[in-house]
mmCIF file of C-alpha atoms in Angstrom:
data_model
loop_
_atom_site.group_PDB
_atom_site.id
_atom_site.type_symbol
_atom_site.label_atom_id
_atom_site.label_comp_id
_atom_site.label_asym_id
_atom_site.label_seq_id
_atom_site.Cartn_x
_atom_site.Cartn_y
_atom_site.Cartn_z
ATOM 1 C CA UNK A 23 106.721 22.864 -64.099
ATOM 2 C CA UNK A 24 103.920 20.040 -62.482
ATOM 3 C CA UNK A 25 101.175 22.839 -63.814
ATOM 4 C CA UNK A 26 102.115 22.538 -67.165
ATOM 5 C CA UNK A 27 101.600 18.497 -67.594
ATOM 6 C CA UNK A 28 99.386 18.194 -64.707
ATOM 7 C CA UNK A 29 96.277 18.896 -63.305
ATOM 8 C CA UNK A 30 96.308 20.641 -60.334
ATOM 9 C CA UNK A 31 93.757 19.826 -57.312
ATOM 10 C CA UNK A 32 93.323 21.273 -53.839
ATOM 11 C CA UNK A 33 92.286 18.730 -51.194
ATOM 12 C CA UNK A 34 89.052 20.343 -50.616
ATOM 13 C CA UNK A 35 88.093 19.769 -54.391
ATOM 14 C CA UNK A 36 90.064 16.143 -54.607
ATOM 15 C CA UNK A 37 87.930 15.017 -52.241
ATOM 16 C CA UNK A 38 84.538 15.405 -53.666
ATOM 17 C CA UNK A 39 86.065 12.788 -56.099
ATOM 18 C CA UNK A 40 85.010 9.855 -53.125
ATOM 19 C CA UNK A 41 84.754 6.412 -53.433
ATOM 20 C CA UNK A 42 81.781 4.849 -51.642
ATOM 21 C CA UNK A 43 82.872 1.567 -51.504
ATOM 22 C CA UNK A 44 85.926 2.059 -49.602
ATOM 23 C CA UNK A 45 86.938 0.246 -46.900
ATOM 24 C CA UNK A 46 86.858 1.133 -43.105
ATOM 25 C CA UNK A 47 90.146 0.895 -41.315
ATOM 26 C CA UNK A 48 89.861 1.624 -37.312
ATOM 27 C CA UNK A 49 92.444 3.851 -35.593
ATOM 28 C CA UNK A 50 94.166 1.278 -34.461
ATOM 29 C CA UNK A 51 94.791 -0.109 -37.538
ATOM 30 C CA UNK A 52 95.810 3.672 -39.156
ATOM 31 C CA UNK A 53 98.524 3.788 -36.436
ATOM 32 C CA UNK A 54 100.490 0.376 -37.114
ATOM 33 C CA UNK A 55 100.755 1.600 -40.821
ATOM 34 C CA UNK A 56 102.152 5.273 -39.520
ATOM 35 C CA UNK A 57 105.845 5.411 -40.285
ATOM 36 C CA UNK A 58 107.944 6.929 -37.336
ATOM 37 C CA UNK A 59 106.876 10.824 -37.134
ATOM 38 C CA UNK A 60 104.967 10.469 -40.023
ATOM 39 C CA UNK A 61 101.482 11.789 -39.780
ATOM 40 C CA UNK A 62 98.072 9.787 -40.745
ATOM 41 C CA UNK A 63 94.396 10.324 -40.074
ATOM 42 C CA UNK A 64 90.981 8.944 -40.859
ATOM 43 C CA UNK A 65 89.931 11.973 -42.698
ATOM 44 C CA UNK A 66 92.855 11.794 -44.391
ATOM 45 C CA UNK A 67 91.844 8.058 -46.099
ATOM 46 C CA UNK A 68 88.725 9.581 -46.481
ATOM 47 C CA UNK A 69 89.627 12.791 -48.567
ATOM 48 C CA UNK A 70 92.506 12.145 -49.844
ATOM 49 C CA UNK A 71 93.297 8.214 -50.151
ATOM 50 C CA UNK A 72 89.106 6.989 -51.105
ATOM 51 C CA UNK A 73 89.576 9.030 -54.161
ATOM 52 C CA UNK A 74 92.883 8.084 -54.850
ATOM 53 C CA UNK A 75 91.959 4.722 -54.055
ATOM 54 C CA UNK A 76 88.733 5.215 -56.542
ATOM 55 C CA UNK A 77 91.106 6.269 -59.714
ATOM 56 C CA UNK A 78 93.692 3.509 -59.450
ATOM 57 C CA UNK A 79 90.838 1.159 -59.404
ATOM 58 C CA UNK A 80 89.731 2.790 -62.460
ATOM 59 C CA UNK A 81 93.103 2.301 -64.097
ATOM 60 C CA UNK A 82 93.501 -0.952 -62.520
ATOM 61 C CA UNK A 83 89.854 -2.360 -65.021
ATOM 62 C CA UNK A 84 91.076 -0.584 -67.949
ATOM 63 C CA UNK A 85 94.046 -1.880 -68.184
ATOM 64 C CA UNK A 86 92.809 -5.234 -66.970
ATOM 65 C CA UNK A 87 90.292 -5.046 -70.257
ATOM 66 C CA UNK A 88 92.896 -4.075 -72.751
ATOM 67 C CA UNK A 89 95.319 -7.611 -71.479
ATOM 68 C CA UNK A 90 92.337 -9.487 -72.150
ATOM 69 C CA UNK A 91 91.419 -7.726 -75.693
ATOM 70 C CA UNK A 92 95.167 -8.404 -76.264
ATOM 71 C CA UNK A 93 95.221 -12.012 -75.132
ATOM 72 C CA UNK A 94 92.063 -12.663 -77.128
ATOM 73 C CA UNK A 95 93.414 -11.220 -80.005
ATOM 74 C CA UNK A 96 96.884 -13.894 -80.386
ATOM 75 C CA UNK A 97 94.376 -16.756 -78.537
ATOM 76 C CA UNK A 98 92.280 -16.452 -82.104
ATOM 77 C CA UNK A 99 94.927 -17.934 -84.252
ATOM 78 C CA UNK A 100 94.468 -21.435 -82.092
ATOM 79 C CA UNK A 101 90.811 -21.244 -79.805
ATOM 80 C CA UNK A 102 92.264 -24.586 -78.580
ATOM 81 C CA UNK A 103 95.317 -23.596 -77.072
ATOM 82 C CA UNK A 104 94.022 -20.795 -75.935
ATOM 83 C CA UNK A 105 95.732 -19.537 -72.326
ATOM 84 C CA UNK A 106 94.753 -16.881 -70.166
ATOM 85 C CA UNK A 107 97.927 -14.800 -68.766
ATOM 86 C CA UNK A 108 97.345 -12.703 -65.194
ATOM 87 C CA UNK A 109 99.246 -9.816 -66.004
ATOM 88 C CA UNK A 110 99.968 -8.021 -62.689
ATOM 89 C CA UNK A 111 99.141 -4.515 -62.240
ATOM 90 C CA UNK A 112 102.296 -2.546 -60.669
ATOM 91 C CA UNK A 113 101.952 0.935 -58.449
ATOM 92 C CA UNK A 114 105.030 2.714 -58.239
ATOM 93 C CA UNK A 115 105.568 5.044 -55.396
ATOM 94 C CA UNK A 116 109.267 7.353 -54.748
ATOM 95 C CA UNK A 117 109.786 10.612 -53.117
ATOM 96 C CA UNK A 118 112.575 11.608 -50.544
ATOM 97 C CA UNK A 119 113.664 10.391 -47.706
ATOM 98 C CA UNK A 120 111.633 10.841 -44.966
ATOM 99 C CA UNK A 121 108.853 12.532 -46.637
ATOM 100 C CA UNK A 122 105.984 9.330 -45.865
ATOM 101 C CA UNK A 123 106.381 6.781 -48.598
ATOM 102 C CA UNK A 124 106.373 3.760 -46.309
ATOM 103 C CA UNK A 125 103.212 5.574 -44.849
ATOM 104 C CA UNK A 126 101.314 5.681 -48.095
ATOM 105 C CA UNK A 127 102.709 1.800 -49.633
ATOM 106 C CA UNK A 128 101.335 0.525 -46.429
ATOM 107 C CA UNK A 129 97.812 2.423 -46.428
ATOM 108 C CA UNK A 130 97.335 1.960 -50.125
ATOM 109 C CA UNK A 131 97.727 -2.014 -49.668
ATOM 110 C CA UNK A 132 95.900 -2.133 -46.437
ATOM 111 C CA UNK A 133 92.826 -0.376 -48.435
ATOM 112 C CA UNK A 134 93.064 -2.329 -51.779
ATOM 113 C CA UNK A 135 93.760 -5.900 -49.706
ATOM 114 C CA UNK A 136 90.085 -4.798 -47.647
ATOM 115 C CA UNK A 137 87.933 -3.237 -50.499
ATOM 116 C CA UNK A 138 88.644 -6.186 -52.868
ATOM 117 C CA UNK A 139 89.556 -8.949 -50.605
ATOM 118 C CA UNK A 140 89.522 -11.185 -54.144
ATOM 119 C CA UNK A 141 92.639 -10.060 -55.086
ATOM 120 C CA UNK A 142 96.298 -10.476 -53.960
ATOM 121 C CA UNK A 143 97.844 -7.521 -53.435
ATOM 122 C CA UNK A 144 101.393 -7.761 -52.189
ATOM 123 C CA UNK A 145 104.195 -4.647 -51.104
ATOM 124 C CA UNK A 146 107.944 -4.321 -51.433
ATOM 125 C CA UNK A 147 110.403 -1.735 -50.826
ATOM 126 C CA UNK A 148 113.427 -1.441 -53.046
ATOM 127 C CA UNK A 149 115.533 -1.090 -49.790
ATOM 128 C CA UNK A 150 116.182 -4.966 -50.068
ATOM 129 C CA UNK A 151 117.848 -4.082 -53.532
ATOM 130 C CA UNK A 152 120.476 -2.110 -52.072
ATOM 131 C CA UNK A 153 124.028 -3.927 -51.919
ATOM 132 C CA UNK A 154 124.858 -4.941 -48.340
ATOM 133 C CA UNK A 155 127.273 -2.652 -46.384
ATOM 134 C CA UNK A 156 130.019 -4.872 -46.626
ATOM 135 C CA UNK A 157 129.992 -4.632 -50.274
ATOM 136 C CA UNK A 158 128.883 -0.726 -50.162
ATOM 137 C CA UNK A 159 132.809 -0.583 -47.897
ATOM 138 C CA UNK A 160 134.560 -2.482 -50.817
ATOM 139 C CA UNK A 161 133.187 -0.534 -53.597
ATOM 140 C CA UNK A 162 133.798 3.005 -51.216
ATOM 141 C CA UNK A 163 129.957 3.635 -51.245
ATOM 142 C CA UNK A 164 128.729 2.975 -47.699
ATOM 143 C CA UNK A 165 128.724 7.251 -47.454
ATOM 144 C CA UNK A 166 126.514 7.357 -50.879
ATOM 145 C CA UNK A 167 124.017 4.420 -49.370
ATOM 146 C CA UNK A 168 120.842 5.563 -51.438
ATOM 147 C CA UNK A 169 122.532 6.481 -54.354
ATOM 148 C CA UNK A 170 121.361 4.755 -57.183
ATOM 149 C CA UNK A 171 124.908 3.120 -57.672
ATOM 150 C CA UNK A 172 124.219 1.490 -54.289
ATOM 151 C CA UNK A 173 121.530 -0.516 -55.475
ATOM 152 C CA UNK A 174 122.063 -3.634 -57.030
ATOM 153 C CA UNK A 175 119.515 -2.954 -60.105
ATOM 154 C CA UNK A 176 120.086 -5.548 -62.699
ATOM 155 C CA UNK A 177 118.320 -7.816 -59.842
ATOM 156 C CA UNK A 178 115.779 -4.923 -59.437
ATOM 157 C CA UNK A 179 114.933 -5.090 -63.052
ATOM 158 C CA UNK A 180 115.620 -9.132 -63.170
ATOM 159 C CA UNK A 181 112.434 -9.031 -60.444
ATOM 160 C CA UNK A 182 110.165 -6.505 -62.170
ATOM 161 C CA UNK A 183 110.192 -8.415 -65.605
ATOM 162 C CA UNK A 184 109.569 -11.521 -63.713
ATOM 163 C CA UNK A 185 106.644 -10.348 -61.957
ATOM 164 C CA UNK A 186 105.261 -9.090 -65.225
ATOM 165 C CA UNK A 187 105.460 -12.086 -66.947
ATOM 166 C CA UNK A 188 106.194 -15.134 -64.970
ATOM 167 C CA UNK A 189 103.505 -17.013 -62.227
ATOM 168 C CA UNK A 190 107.152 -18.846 -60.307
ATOM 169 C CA UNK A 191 107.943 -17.281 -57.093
ATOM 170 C CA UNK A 192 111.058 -14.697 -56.684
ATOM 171 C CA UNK A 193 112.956 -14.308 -53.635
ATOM 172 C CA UNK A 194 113.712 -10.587 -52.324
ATOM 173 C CA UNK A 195 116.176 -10.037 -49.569
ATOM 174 C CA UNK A 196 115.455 -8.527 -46.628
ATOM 175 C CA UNK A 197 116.537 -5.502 -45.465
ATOM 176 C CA UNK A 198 116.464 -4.046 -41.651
ATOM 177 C CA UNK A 199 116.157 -0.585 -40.826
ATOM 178 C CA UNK A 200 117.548 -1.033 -37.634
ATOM 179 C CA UNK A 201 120.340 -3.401 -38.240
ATOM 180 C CA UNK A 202 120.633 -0.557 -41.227
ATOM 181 C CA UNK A 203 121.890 -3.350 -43.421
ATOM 182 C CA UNK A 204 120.484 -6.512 -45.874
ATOM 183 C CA UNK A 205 119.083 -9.455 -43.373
ATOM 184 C CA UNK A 206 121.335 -12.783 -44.740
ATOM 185 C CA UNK A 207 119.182 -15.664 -45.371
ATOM 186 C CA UNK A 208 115.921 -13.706 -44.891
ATOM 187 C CA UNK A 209 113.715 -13.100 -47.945
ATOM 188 C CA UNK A 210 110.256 -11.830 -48.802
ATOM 189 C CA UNK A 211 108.930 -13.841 -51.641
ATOM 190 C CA UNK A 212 106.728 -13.218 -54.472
ATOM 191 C CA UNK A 213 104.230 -14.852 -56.073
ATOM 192 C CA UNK A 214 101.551 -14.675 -58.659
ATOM 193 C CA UNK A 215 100.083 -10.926 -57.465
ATOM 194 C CA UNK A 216 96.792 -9.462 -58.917
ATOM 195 C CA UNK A 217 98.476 -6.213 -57.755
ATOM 196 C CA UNK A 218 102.487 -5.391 -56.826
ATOM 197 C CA UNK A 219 103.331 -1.642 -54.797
ATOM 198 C CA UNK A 220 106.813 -1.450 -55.065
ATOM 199 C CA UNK A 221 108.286 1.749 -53.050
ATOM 200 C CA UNK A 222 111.389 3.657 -53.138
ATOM 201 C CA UNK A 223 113.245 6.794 -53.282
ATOM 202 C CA UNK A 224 114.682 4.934 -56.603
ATOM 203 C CA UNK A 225 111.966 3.484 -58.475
ATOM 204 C CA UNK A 226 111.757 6.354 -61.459
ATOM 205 C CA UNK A 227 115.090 6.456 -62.181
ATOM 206 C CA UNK A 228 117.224 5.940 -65.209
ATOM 207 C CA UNK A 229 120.340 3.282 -64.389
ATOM 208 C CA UNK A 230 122.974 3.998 -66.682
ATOM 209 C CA UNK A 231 123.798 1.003 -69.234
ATOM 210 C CA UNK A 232 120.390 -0.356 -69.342
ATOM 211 C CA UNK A 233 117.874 -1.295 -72.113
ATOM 212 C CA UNK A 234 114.702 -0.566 -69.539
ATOM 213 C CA UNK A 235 114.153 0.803 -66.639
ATOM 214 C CA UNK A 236 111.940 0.033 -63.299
ATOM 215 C CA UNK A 237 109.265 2.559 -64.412
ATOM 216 C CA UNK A 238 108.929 0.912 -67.502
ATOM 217 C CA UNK A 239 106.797 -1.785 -65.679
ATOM 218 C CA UNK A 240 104.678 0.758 -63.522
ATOM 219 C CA UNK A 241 101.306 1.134 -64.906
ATOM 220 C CA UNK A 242 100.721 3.645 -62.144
ATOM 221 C CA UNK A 243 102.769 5.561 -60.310
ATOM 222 C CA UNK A 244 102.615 8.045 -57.429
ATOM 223 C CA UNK A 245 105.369 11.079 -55.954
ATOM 224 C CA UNK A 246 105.322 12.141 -52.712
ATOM 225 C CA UNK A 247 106.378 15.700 -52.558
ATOM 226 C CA UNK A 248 106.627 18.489 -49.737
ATOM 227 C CA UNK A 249 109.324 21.708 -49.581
ATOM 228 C CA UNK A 250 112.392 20.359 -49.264
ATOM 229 C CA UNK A 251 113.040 22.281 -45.610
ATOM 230 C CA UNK A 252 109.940 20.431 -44.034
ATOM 231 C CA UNK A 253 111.769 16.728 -45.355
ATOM 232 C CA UNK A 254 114.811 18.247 -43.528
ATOM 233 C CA UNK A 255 113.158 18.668 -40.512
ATOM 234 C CA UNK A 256 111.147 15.229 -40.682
ATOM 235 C CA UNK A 257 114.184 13.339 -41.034
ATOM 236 C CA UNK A 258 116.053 15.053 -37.961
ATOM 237 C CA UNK A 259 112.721 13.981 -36.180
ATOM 238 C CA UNK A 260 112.926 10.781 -37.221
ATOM 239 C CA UNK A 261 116.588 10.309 -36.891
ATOM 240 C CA UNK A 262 115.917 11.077 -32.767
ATOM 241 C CA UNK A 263 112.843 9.196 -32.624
ATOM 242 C CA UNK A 264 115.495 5.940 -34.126
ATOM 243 C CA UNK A 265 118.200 6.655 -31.145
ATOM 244 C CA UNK A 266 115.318 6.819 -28.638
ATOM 245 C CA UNK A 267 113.945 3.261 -29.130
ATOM 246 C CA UNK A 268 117.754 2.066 -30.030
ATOM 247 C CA UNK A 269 118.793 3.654 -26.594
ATOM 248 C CA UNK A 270 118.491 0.019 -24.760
ATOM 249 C CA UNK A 271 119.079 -1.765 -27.945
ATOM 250 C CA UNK A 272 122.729 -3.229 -28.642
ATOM 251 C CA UNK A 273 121.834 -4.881 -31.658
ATOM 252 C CA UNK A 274 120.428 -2.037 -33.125
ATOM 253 C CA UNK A 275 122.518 0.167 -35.478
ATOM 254 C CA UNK A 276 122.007 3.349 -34.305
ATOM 255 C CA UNK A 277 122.400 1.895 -30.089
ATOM 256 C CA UNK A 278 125.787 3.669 -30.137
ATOM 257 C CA UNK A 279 124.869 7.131 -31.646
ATOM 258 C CA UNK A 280 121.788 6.800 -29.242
ATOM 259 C CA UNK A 281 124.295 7.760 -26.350
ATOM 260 C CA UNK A 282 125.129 11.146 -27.406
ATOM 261 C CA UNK A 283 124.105 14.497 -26.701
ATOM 262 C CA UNK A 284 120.863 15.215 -28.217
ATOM 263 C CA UNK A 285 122.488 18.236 -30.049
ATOM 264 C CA UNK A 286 125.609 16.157 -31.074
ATOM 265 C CA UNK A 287 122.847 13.346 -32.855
ATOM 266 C CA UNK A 288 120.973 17.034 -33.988
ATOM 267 C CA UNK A 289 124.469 18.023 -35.680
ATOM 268 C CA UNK A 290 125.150 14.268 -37.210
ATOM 269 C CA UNK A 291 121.618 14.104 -38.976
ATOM 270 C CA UNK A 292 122.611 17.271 -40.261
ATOM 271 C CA UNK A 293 125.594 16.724 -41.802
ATOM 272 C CA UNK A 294 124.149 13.350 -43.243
ATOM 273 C CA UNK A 295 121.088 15.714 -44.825
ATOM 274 C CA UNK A 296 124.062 17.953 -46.333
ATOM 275 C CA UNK A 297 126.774 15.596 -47.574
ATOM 276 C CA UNK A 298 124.141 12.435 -48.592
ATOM 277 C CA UNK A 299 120.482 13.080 -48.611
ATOM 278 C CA UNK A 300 119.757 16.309 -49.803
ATOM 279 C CA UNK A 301 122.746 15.896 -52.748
ATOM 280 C CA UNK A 302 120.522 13.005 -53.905
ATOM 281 C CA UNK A 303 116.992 14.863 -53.452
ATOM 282 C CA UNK A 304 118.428 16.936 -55.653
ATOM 283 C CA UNK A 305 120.270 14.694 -58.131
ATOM 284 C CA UNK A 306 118.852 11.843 -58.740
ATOM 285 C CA UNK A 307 115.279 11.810 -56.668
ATOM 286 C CA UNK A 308 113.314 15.307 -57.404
ATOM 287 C CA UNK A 309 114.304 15.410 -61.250
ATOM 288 C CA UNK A 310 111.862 11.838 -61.193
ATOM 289 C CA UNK A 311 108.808 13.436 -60.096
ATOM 290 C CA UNK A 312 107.442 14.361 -63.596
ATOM 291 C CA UNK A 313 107.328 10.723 -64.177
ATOM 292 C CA UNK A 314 104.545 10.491 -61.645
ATOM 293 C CA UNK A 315 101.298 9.767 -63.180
ATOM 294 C CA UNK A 316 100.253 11.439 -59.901
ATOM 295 C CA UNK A 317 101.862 13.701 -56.746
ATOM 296 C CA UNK A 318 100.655 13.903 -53.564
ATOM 297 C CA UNK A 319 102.251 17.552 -52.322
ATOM 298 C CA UNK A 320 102.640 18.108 -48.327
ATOM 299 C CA UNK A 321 102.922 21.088 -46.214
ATOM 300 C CA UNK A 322 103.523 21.288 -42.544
ATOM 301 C CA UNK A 323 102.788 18.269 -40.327
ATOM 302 C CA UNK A 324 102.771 16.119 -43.381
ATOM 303 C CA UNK A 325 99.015 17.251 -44.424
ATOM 304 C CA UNK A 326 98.551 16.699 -47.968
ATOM 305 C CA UNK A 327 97.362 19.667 -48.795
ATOM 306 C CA UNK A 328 96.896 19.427 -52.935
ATOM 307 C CA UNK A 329 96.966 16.466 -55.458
ATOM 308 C CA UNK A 330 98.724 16.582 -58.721
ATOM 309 C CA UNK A 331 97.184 14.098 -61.619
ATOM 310 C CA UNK A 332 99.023 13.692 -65.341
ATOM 311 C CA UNK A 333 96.917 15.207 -68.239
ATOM 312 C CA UNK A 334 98.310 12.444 -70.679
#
C-alpha cells in the first residue's frame, strides 16, 4: 500500500539528494546517541540522515513563511498592535518497539541543534505520558503497558496544544527505562522551542473520545519500519543486553530477571513479543504508518535500506 501514496527511494538514489551544509558529528558522538543494539554509522548521517535532514529544513522555511504571511495578514487590521507569534515546528517520529526510534529522535536533534545552532531545538518521548505502574495495577493494565489506553493522553494533547500556541513553560514527567516506571518529582520542561521531536510508538494514533489528535500538531512526521521478524529479534537482543547491565544493579527493574537462565530470559521476551508487543504492532502501531509524511524502511542489522516520502 506505501507505493500507492508514496514515493519510493532506494538509499543509493536518496542519497544523491545531500545536504552540504550538514553538520559533522565524530564517532564518538554517533555512539552516545546509539540506542542499545541499535545500529548507527557515519555514512549512514551522510546518505541517509543529510538528505533527510536537507528536506525537513525545506519544510521547516515554508511553513515558517506561510505563519508569517498569516500573522501579517490579521496584524493589518491594527499595524500598531501588531505581535509576532513563534509558532513551533513539530517532527513526529513512531514505529515499533525496538525498531530505532530513540536512535533517529536523538540523531535528528543532535544534527538540527549543530547545523543551525540559532535555533532551539528540544526532544521528548511520549514514554513520560504513560500512567505510572501503580495506576496501570489499579486499572488491570500493567500487562497492556504501551497500549494506547496506558497513556494518559488528554495531558499528551493538553502539552501539544500548549507548545503550539503558548511561550509558558510545561512540565513533562519523567520516565526511567530502567526503573521501567514514571520518575516522581522529576520533570523535563518545555519552553519556547523553534523546533519540538516528539517520539513514540503512539504519536499517530487516534484516542477514542477526542476532538484532535497528537498528529494533528505534527507538521512533519517520520515511520520507522523494518519486517516485523527482524523487530522480534532486536527486541530479544535488547531485552538481554537490559539484564546484562541490570545484572549488578538492585535498583534496576529488570536486576531480578537478570539472574535467570539466558534461555529462560530468551523464553520471557518471547512471550512478552506474543501476548503484548506484537498484538499492538499489529493493532494499534503499523495501521499508523500511512500517516507518515515519510518512512524510513530497515532490513537486517538495522540498515536503512530504502526511504519512503508522501506524494501529497
Amino acid at each position: 500500500m506505501l507505493n500507492q501514496y508514496y514515493s519510493y527511494y532506494p538509499r543509493e538514489q536518496w542519497a544523491q539528494f545531500q545536504a552540504q551544509d550538514l553538520a559533522l558529528i565524530s564517532p564518538q558522538q554517533l555512539s552516545q546517541l546509539v540506542s542499545l543494539e541499535d545500529q548507527l554509522s557515519p555514512l549512514d548521517v551522510q546518505e541517509v540522515y543529510g538528505p533527510l535532514l536537507h528536506y525537513i529544513e525545506a519544510d521547516y522555511r515554508y511553513l515558517s513563511a506561510y505563519n508569517q504571511a498569516k500573522q501579517d495578514f490579521f496584524n493589518q487590521q491594527d499595524p500598531l498592535q501588531k505581535q509576532v507569534v513563534k509558532v513551533p515546528f513539530l517532527i513526529g517520529i513512531s514505529g515499533s518497539v525496538a525498531v530505532g526510534k530513540s536512535t533517529t529522535a536523538r540523531l535528528l536533534h543532535k544534527l538540527l541543534s549543530q547545523t543551525f545552532p540559532q535555533r532551539k531545538v528540544d526532544l521528548i518521548t511520549t514514554d513520560g505520558f504513560l500512567f505510572p505502574n501503580e495506576v496501570l495495577e489499579q486499572k488491570g493494565l500493567l500487562k497492556r503497558k504501551g497500549f494506547p489506553e496506558s497513556y494518559d493522553m488528554p495531558l499528551l494533547l493538553e502539552f501539544m496544544a500548549h507548545v503550539k500556541t503558548k511561550a509558558s513553560p510545561f512540565p513533562i514527567p519523567l520516565y526511567s527505562h530502567d526503573r521501567y516506571n514514571i520518575v516522581k518529582g522529576e520533570y523535563q520542561v518545555i519552553e519556547n522551542p523553534d523546533i519540538l521531536i516528539v517520539e513514540g510508538i503512539n504519536v499517530f494514533q487516534l484516542p477514542s473520545n477526542q476532538q484532535i489528535y497528537v498528529s494533528d500538531f505534527f507538521d512533519f512526521s517520520i515511520y520507522i519500519d523494518a519486517p516485523t521478524e527482524l523487530i522480534y529479534q532486536w527486541f530479544v537482543d535488547r531485552f538481554l543486553v537490559h539484564l546484562q547491565m541490570a545484572k549488578d544493579d538492585p535498583s534496576s527493574y529488570y536486576y531480578q530477571m537478570s539472574q535467570w537462565s539466558k534461555q529462560a530470559a530468551i523464553d520471557y521476551a518471547k512471550e512478552v513479543w506474543t501476548t503484548i508487543n506484537l498484538p499492538n504492532l499489529i493493532q494499534h502501531i503499523k495501521p499508523t504508518r500511512s500517516r507518515a509524511d515519510l518512512v524510513l524502511h530497515k532490513s537486517d542489522n538495522h540498515y536503512i535500506d530504502s526511504v519512503y516520502v508522501r506524494k501529497y
